[in-house]
Short mmCIF file of C-alpha atoms and ligand atoms in Angstrom, two decimals:
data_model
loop_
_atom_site.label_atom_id
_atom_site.label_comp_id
_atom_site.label_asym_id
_atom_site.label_seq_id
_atom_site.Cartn_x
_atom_site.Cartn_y
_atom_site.Cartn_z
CA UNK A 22 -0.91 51.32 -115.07
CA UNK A 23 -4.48 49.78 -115.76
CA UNK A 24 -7.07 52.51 -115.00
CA UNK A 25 -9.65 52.78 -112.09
CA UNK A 26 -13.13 51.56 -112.79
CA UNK A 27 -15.16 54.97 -112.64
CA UNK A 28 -18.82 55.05 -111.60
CA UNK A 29 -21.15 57.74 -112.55
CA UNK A 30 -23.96 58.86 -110.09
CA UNK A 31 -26.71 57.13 -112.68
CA UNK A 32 -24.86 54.25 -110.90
CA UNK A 33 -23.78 54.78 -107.82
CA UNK A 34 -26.88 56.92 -107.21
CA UNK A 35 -25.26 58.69 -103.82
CA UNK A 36 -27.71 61.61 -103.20
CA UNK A 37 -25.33 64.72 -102.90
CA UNK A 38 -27.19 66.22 -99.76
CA UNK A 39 -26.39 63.38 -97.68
CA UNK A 40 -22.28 64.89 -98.30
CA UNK A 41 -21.68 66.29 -94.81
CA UNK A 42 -21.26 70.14 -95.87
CA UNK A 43 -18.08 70.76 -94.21
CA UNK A 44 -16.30 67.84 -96.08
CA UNK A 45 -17.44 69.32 -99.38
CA UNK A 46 -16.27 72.83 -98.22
CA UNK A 47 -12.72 70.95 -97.35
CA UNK A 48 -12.76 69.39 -100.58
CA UNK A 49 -13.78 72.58 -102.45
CA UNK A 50 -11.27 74.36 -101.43
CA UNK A 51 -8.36 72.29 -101.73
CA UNK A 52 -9.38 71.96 -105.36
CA UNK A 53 -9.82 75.34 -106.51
CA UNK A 54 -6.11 75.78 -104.47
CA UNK A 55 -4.95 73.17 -107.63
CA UNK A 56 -4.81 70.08 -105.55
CA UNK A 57 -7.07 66.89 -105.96
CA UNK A 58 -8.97 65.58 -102.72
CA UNK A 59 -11.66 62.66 -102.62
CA UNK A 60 -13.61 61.56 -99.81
CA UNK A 61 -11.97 58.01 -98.82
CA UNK A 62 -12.85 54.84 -96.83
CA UNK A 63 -15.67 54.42 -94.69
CA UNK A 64 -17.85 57.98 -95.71
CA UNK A 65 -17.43 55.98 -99.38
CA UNK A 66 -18.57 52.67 -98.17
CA UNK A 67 -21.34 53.42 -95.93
CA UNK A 68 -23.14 56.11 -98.18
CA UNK A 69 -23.01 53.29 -101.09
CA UNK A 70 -25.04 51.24 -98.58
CA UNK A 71 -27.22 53.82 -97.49
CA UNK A 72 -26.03 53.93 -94.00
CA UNK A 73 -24.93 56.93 -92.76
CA UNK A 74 -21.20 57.57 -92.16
CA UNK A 75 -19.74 58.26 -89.09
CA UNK A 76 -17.23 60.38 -90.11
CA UNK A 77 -15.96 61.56 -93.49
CA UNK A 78 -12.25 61.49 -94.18
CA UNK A 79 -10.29 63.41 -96.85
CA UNK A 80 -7.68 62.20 -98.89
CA UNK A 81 -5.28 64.72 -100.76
CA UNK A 82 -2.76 65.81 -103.15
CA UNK A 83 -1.76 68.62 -101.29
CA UNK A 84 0.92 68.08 -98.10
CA UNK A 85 0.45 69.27 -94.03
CA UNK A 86 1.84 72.13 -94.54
CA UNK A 87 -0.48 73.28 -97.61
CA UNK A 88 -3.04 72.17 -95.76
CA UNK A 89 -2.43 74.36 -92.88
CA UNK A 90 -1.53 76.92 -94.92
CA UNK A 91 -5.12 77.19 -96.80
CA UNK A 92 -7.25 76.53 -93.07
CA UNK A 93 -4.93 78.50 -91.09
CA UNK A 94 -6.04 77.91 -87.37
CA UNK A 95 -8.83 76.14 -87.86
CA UNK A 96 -6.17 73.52 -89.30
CA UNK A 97 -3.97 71.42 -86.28
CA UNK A 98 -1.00 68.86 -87.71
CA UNK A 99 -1.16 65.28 -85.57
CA UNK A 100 1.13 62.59 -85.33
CA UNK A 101 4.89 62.59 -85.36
CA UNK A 102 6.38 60.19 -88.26
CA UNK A 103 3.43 60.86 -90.71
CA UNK A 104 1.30 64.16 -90.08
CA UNK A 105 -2.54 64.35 -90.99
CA UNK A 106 -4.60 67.70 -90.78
CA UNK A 107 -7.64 67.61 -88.46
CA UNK A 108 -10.19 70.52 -89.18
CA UNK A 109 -12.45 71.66 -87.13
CA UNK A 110 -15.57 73.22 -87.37
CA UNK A 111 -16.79 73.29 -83.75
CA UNK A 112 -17.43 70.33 -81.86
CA UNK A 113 -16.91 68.69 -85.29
CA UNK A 114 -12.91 67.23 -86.77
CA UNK A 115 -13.02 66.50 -90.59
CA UNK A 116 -9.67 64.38 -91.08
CA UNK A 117 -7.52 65.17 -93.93
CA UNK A 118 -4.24 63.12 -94.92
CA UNK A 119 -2.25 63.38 -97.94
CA UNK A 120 -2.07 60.75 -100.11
CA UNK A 121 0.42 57.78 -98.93
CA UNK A 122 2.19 54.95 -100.29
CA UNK A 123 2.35 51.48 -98.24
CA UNK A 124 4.84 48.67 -98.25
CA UNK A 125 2.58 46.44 -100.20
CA UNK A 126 4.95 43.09 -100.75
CA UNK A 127 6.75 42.48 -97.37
CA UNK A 128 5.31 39.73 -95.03
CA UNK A 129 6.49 41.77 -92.10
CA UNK A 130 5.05 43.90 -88.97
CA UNK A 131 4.72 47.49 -89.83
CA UNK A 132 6.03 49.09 -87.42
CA UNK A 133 6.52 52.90 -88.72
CA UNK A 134 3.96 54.97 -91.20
CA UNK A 135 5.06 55.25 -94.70
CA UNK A 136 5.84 58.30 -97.42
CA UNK A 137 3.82 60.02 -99.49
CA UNK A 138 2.29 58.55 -102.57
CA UNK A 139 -0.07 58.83 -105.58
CA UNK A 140 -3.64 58.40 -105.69
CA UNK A 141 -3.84 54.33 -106.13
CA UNK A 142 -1.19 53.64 -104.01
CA UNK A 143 -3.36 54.98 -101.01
CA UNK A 144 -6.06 52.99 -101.94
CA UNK A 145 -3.25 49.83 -101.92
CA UNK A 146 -2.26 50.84 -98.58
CA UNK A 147 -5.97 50.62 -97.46
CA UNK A 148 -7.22 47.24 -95.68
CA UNK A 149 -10.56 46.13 -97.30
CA UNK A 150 -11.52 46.47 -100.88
CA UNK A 151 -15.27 48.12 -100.05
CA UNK A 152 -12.98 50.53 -97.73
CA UNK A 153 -10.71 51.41 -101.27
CA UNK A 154 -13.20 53.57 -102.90
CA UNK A 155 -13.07 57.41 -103.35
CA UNK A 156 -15.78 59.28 -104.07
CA UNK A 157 -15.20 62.65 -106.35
CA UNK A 158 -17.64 65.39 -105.10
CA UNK A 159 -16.55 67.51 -108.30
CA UNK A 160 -17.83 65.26 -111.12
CA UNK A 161 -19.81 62.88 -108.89
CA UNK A 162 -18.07 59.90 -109.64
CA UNK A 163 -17.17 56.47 -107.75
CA UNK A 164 -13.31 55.88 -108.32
CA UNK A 165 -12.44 52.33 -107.60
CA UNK A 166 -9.44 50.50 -108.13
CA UNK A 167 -9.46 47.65 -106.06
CA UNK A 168 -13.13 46.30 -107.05
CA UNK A 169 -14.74 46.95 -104.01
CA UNK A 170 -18.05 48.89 -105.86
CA UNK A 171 -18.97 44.85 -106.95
CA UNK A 172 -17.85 43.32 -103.84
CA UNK A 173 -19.95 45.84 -101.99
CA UNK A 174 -22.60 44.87 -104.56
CA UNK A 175 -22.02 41.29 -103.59
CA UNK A 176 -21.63 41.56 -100.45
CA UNK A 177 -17.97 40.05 -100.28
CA UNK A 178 -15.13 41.05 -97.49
CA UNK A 179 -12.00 40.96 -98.77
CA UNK A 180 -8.28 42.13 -98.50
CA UNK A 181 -6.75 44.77 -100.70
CA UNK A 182 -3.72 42.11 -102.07
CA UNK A 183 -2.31 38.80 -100.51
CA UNK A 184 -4.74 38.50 -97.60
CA UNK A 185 -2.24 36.43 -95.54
CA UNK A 186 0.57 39.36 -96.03
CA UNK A 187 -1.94 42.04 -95.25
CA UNK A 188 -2.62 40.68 -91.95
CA UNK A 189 1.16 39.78 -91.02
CA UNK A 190 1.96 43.40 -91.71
CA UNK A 191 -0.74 45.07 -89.51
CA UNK A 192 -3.03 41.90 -87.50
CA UNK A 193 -5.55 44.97 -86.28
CA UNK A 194 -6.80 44.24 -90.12
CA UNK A 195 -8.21 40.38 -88.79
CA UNK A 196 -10.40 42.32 -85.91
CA UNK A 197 -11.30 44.84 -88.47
CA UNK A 198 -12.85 41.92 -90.60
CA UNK A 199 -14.98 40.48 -87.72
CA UNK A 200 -16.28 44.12 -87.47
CA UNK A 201 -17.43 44.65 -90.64
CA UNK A 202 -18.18 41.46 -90.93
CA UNK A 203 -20.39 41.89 -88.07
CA UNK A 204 -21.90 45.70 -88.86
CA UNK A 205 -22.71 44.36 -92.12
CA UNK A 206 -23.14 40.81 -92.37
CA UNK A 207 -20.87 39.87 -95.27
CA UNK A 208 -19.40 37.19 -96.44
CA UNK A 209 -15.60 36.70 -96.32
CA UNK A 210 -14.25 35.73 -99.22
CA UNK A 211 -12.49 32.40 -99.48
CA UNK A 212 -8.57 33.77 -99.34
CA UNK A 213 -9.29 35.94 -96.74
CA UNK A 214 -11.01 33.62 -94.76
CA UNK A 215 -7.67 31.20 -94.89
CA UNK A 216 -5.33 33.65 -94.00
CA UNK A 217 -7.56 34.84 -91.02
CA UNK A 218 -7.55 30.62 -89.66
CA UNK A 219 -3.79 30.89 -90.81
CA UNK A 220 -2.77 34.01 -88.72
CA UNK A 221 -5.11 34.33 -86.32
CA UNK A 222 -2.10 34.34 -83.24
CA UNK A 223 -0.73 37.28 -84.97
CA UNK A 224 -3.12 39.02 -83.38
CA UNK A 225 -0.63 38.82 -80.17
CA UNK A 226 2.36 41.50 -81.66
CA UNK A 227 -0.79 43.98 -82.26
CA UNK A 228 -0.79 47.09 -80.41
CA UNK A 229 -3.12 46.57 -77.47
CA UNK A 230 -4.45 49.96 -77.30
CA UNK A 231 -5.60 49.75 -80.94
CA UNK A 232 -7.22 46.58 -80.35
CA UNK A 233 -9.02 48.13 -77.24
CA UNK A 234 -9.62 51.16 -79.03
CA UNK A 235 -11.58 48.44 -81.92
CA UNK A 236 -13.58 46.51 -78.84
CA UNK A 237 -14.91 50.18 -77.55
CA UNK A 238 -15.99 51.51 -81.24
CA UNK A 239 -17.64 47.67 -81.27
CA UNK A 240 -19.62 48.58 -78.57
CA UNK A 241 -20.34 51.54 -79.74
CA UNK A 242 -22.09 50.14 -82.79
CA UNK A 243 -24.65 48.73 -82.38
CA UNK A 244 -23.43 45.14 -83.13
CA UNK A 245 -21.48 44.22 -80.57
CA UNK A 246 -22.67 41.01 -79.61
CA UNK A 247 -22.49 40.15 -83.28
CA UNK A 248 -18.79 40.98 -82.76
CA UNK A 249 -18.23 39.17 -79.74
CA UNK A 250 -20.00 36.11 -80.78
CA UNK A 251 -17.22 36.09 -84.58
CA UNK A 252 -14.44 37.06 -81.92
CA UNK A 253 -14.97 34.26 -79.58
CA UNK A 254 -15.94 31.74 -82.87
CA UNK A 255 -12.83 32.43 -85.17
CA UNK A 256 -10.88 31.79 -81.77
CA UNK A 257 -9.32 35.71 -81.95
CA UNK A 258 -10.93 36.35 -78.28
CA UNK A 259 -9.37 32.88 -76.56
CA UNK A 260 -5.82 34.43 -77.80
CA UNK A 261 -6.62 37.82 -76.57
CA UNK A 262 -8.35 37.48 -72.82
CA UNK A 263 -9.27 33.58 -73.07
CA UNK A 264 -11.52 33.80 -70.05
CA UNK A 265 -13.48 36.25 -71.54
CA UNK A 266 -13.47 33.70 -74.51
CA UNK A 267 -14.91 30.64 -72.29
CA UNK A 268 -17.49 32.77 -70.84
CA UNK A 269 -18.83 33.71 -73.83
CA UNK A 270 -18.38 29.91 -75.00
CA UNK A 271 -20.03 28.53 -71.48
CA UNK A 272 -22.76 30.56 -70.35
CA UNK A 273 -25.98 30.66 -71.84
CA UNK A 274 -27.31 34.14 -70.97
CA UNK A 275 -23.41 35.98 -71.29
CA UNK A 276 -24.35 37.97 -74.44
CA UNK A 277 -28.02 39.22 -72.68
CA UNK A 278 -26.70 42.56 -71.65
CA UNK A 279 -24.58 43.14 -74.90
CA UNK A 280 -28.13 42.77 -76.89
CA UNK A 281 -29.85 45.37 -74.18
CA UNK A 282 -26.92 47.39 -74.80
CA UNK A 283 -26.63 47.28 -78.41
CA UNK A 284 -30.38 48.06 -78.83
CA UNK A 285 -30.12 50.98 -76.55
CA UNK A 286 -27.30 52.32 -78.83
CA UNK A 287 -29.10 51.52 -81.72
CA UNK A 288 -32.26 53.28 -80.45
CA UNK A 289 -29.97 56.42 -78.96
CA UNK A 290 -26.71 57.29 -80.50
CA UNK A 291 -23.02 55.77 -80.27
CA UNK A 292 -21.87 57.59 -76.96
CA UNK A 293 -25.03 57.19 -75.18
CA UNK A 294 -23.45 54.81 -72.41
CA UNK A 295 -20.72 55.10 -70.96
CA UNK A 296 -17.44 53.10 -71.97
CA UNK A 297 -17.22 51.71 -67.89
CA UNK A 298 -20.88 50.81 -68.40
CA UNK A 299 -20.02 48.61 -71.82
CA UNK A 300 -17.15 47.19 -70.22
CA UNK A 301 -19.58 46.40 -67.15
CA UNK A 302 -22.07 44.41 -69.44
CA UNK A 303 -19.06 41.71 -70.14
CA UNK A 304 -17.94 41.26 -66.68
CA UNK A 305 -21.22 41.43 -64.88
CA UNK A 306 -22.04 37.40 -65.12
CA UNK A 307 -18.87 37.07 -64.43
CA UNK A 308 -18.40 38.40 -60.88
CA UNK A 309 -22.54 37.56 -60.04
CA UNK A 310 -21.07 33.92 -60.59
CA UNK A 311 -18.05 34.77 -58.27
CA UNK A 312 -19.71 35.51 -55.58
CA UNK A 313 -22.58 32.70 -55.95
CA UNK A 314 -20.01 30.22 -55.92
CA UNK A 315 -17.42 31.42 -53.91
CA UNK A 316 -19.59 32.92 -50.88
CA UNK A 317 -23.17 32.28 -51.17
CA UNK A 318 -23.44 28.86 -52.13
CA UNK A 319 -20.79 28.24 -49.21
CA UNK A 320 -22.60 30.38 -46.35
CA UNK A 321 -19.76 33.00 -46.55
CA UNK A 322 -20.63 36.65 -45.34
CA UNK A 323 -20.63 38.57 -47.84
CA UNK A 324 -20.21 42.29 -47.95
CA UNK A 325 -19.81 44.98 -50.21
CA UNK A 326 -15.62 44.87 -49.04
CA UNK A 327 -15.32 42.08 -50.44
CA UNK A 328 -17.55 41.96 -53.48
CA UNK A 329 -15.20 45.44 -54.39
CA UNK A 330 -12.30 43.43 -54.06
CA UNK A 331 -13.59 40.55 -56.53
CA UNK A 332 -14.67 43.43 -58.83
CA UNK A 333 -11.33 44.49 -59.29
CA UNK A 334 -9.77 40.46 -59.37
CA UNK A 335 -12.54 40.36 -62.12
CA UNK A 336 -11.06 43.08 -64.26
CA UNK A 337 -7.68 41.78 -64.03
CA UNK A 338 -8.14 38.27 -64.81
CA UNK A 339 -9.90 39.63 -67.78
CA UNK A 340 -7.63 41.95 -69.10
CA UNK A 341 -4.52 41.15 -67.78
CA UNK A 342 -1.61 40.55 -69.22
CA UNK A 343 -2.36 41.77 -72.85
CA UNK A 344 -5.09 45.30 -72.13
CA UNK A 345 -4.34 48.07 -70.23
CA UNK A 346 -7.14 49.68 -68.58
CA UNK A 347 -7.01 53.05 -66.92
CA UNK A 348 -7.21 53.42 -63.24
CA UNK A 349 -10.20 56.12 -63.64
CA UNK A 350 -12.25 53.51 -65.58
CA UNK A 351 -11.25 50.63 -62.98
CA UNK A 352 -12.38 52.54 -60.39
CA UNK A 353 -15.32 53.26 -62.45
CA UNK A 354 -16.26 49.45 -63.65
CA UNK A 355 -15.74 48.81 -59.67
CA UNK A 356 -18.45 50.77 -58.83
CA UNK A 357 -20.59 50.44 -61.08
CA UNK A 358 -20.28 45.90 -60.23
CA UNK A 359 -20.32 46.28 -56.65
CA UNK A 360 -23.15 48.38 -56.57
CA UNK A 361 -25.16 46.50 -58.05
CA UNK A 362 -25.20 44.21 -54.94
CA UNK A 363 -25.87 47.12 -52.79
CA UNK A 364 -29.13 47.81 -55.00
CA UNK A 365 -30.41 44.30 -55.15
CA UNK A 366 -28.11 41.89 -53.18
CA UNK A 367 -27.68 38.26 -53.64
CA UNK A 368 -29.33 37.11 -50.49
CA UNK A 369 -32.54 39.91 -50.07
CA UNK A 370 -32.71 40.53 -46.55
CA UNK A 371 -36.17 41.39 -44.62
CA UNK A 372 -36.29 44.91 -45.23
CA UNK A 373 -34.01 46.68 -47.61
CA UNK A 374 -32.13 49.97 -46.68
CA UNK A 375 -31.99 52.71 -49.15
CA UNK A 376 -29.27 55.10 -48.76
CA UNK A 377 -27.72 56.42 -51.22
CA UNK A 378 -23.54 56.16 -51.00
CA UNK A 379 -20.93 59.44 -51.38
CA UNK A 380 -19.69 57.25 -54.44
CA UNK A 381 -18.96 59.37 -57.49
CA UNK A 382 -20.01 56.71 -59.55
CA UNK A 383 -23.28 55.65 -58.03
CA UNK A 384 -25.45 57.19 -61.21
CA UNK A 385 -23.65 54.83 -63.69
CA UNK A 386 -24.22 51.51 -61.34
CA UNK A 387 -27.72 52.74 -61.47
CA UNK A 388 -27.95 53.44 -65.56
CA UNK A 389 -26.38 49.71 -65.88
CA UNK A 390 -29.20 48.51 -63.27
CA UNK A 391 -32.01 49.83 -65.69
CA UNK A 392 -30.41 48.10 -68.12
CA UNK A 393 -30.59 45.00 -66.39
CA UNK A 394 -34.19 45.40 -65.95
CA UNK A 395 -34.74 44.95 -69.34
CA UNK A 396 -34.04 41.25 -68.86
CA UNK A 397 -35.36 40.72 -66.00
CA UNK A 398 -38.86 43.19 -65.33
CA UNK A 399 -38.81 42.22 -61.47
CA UNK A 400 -36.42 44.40 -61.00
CA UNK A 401 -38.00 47.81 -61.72
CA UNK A 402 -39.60 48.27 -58.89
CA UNK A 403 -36.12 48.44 -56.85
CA UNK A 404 -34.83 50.77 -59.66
CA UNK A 405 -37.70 53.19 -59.26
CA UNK A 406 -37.27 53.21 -55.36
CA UNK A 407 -33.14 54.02 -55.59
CA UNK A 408 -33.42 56.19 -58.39
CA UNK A 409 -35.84 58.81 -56.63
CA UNK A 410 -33.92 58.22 -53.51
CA UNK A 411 -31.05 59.24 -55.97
CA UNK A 412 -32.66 62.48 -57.42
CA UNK A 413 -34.04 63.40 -53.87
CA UNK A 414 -30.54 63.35 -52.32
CA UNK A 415 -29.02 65.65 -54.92
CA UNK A 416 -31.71 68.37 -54.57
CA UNK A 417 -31.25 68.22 -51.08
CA UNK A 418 -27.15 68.81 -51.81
CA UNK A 419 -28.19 71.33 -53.79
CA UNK A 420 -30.11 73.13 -51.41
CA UNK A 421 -27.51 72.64 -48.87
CA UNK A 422 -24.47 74.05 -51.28
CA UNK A 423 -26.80 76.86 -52.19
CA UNK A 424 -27.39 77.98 -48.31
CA UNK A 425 -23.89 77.89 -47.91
CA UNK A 426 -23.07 79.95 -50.78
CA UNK A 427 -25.72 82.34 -49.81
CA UNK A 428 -23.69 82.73 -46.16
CA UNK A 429 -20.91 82.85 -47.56
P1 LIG B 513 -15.73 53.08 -89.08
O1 LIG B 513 -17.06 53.23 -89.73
O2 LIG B 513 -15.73 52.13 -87.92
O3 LIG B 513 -15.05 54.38 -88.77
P2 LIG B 513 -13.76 52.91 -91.13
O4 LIG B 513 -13.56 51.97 -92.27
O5 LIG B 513 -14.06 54.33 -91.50
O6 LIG B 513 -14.86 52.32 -90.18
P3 LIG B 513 -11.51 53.98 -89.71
O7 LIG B 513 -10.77 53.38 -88.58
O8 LIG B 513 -12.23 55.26 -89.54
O9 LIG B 513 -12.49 52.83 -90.23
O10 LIG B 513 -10.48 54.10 -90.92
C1 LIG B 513 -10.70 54.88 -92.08
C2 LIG B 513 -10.10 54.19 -93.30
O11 LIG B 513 -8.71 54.01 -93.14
C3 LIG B 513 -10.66 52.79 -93.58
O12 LIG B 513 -11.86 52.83 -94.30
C4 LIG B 513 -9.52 52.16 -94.35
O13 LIG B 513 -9.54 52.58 -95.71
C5 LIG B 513 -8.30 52.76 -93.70
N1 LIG B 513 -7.79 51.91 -92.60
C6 LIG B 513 -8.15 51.94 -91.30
N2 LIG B 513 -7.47 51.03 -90.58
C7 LIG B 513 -6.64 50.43 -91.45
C8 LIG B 513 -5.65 49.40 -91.32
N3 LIG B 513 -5.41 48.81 -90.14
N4 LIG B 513 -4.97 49.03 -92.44
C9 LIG B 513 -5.21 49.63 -93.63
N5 LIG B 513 -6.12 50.59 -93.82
C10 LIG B 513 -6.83 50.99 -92.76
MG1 LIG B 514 -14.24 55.95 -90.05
#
């Protein structure tokens, strides 16, 4: 077996304080219990670039029930076929899975997890060669056996083994390239890039919730109209919701809110908007158009019935057939579209009403309206005027719930 490439920290130069503290506990004592554990995948990747990880998983010699053993109840088993330990310290889950062996050669869906394997053959299993790395906290050492310390270096994207097998088995992997290809800005390496044009409709026997699941962490990033923008062009996006695709392709100004949006992330943190709201900032063009079309250009009455009701056609013609999306967000992503015709309608009239609606959702239609006033300044002034109307009705609630309790 030809031997991993091993970096030393006078190369890899990954500052040890920038280890998140409970990982290295984790690590530390599965070692000194006799069993080996690295830090694996994206922790590896991201504190090579000097970005800092979102999470830090743990890869390991030692099996669930060793695990649990040695963490007791701070340790819970998931999953059914193939069991990983989550940790938790708090608030916070540090992942730990024993190592794993994949089915490497066979140009076939995976459709159940695999058995458990030796150190390189978890890092075969892996998708990306920069995601292949493990990173030895004991001796400080970069352990790569797939090459992905250069292609990191070089900036490359690439598949661990036969590109075009790697996405047949599991198609997830092609949206997985566009986003790292769009968080980093890398190029995709020749092979990779053939088998991504040569499989793309794959994409199609993927599990739907992972792909959703992808599009939310997307938004999440930072770089989601990056993503978007490789989605629709590499023709993934037309196979997935293709009216989603030919908005993105037709309008001008459809990836404005996904730049507001992924600057406010960037300047905030990754769950600082809700998921409704980044679902709202695809589909708000979308319905405005609607209903210019539809009803104002053509005279037609329109009121806040009916602008509900194309909401919800909006969603569905979107998603539908391939995404599912949860009646609470629906309801959510309704209210948060319609209302933004409440606060501003199409048609102003003479004198605008401001009363605030019993909607549960009403604070999220107005955090997507301030972020629509970041394109377009006029708008501020309205915001202002609902949002103290907003803050004024609750303490009057309040005051009212707290006079009742006091009777009571
Ligand atoms: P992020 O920063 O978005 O979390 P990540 O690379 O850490 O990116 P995860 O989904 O957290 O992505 O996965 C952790 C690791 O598991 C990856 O780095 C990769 O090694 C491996 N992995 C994830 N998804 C796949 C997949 N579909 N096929 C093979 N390996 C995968
Ligand atoms: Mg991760």
């Amino acid at each position: 077996m030809r031997p991993p490439k091993i970096y030393s920290i006078d190369e890899h130069r990954i500052p040890t304080y920038k280890i998140d503290r409970q990982a290295y506990y984790v690590i530390e004592k599965l070692r000194t219990n006799g069993f080996i554990a690295f830090l694996v995948g994206g922790s590896v990747r991201d504190l090579l670039l000097n970005v800092r990880p979102k999470d830090f998983d743990i890869s390991t010699s030692a099996k669930p029930e060793d695990i649990k053993k040695l963490f007791k109840r701070s340790c819970i088993l998931i999953g059914r076929r193939f069991r990983l330990a989550h940790i938790r310290f708090g608030r916070k889950i540090i992942e730990v899975s024993t190592f794993r062996a994949g089915e490497m050669g066979e140009a076939k869906l995976i459709l159940r997890d695999n058995i458990f394997g030796s150190p390189k053959e978890d890092v075969l299993r892996r998708d990306f060669t920069i995601n292949g790395l493990f990173y030895d906290v004991g001796v400080q050492t970069v352990i790569d056996y797939v090459g992905g310390y250069l292609d990191l270096e070089k900036k490359t994207l690439r598949t661990i083994g036969d590109a075009s097998i790697r996405f047949i088995q599991d198609p997830v992997r092609m949206i997985r390239l566009l986003k790292f290809k769009a968080r980093f800005d890398f190029e995709i390496e020749e092979n990779t890039f053939l088998a991504l044009k040569e499989n793309k409709t794959e994409i199609l026997k993927s599990s739907p919730i992972r792909i959703l699941e992808e599009f939310f962490k997307m938004l999440e990033s930072g770089s989601a109209k990056n993503f978007f923008y490789l989605l629709t062009k590499h023709e993934l996006l037309d196979l997935l919701t293709p009216k989603l695709s030919i908005f993105f392709k037709a309008e001008k100004h459809s990836y404005d809110l996904l730049k507001i949006v992924d600057n406010f992330i960037k300047k905030n943190h990754p769950k600082a908007l809700d998921r409704s709201i980044l679902i709202s900032s695809m589909l708000f063009y979308i319905l405005e158009k609607r209903l210019k079309t539809n009803y104002v250009d053509k005279k037609i009455f329109l009121h806040l019935g009916i602008i509900s009701i194309d909401a919800k056609n909006v969603i569905d013609d979107i998603f539908k057939p391939f995404f599912h999306i949860s009646k609470k967000m629906k309801a959510q992503i309704i209210s948060i579209l319609s209302n933004q015709f409440r606060i501003c309608p199409l048609i102003t009239p003479k004198t605008i009403k401001i009363r605030i609606p019993k909607d549960p959702f009403f604070d999220l239609a107005l955090d997507f309206f301030d972020l629509r006033c970041q394109i377009n300044p006029k708008l501020t002034n309205i915001y202002t005027r609902w949002r103290e109307k907003f803050i004024d009705s609750h303490k009057k609630q309040r005051k009212f719930f707290k006079r009742k309790n006091a009777k009571i």
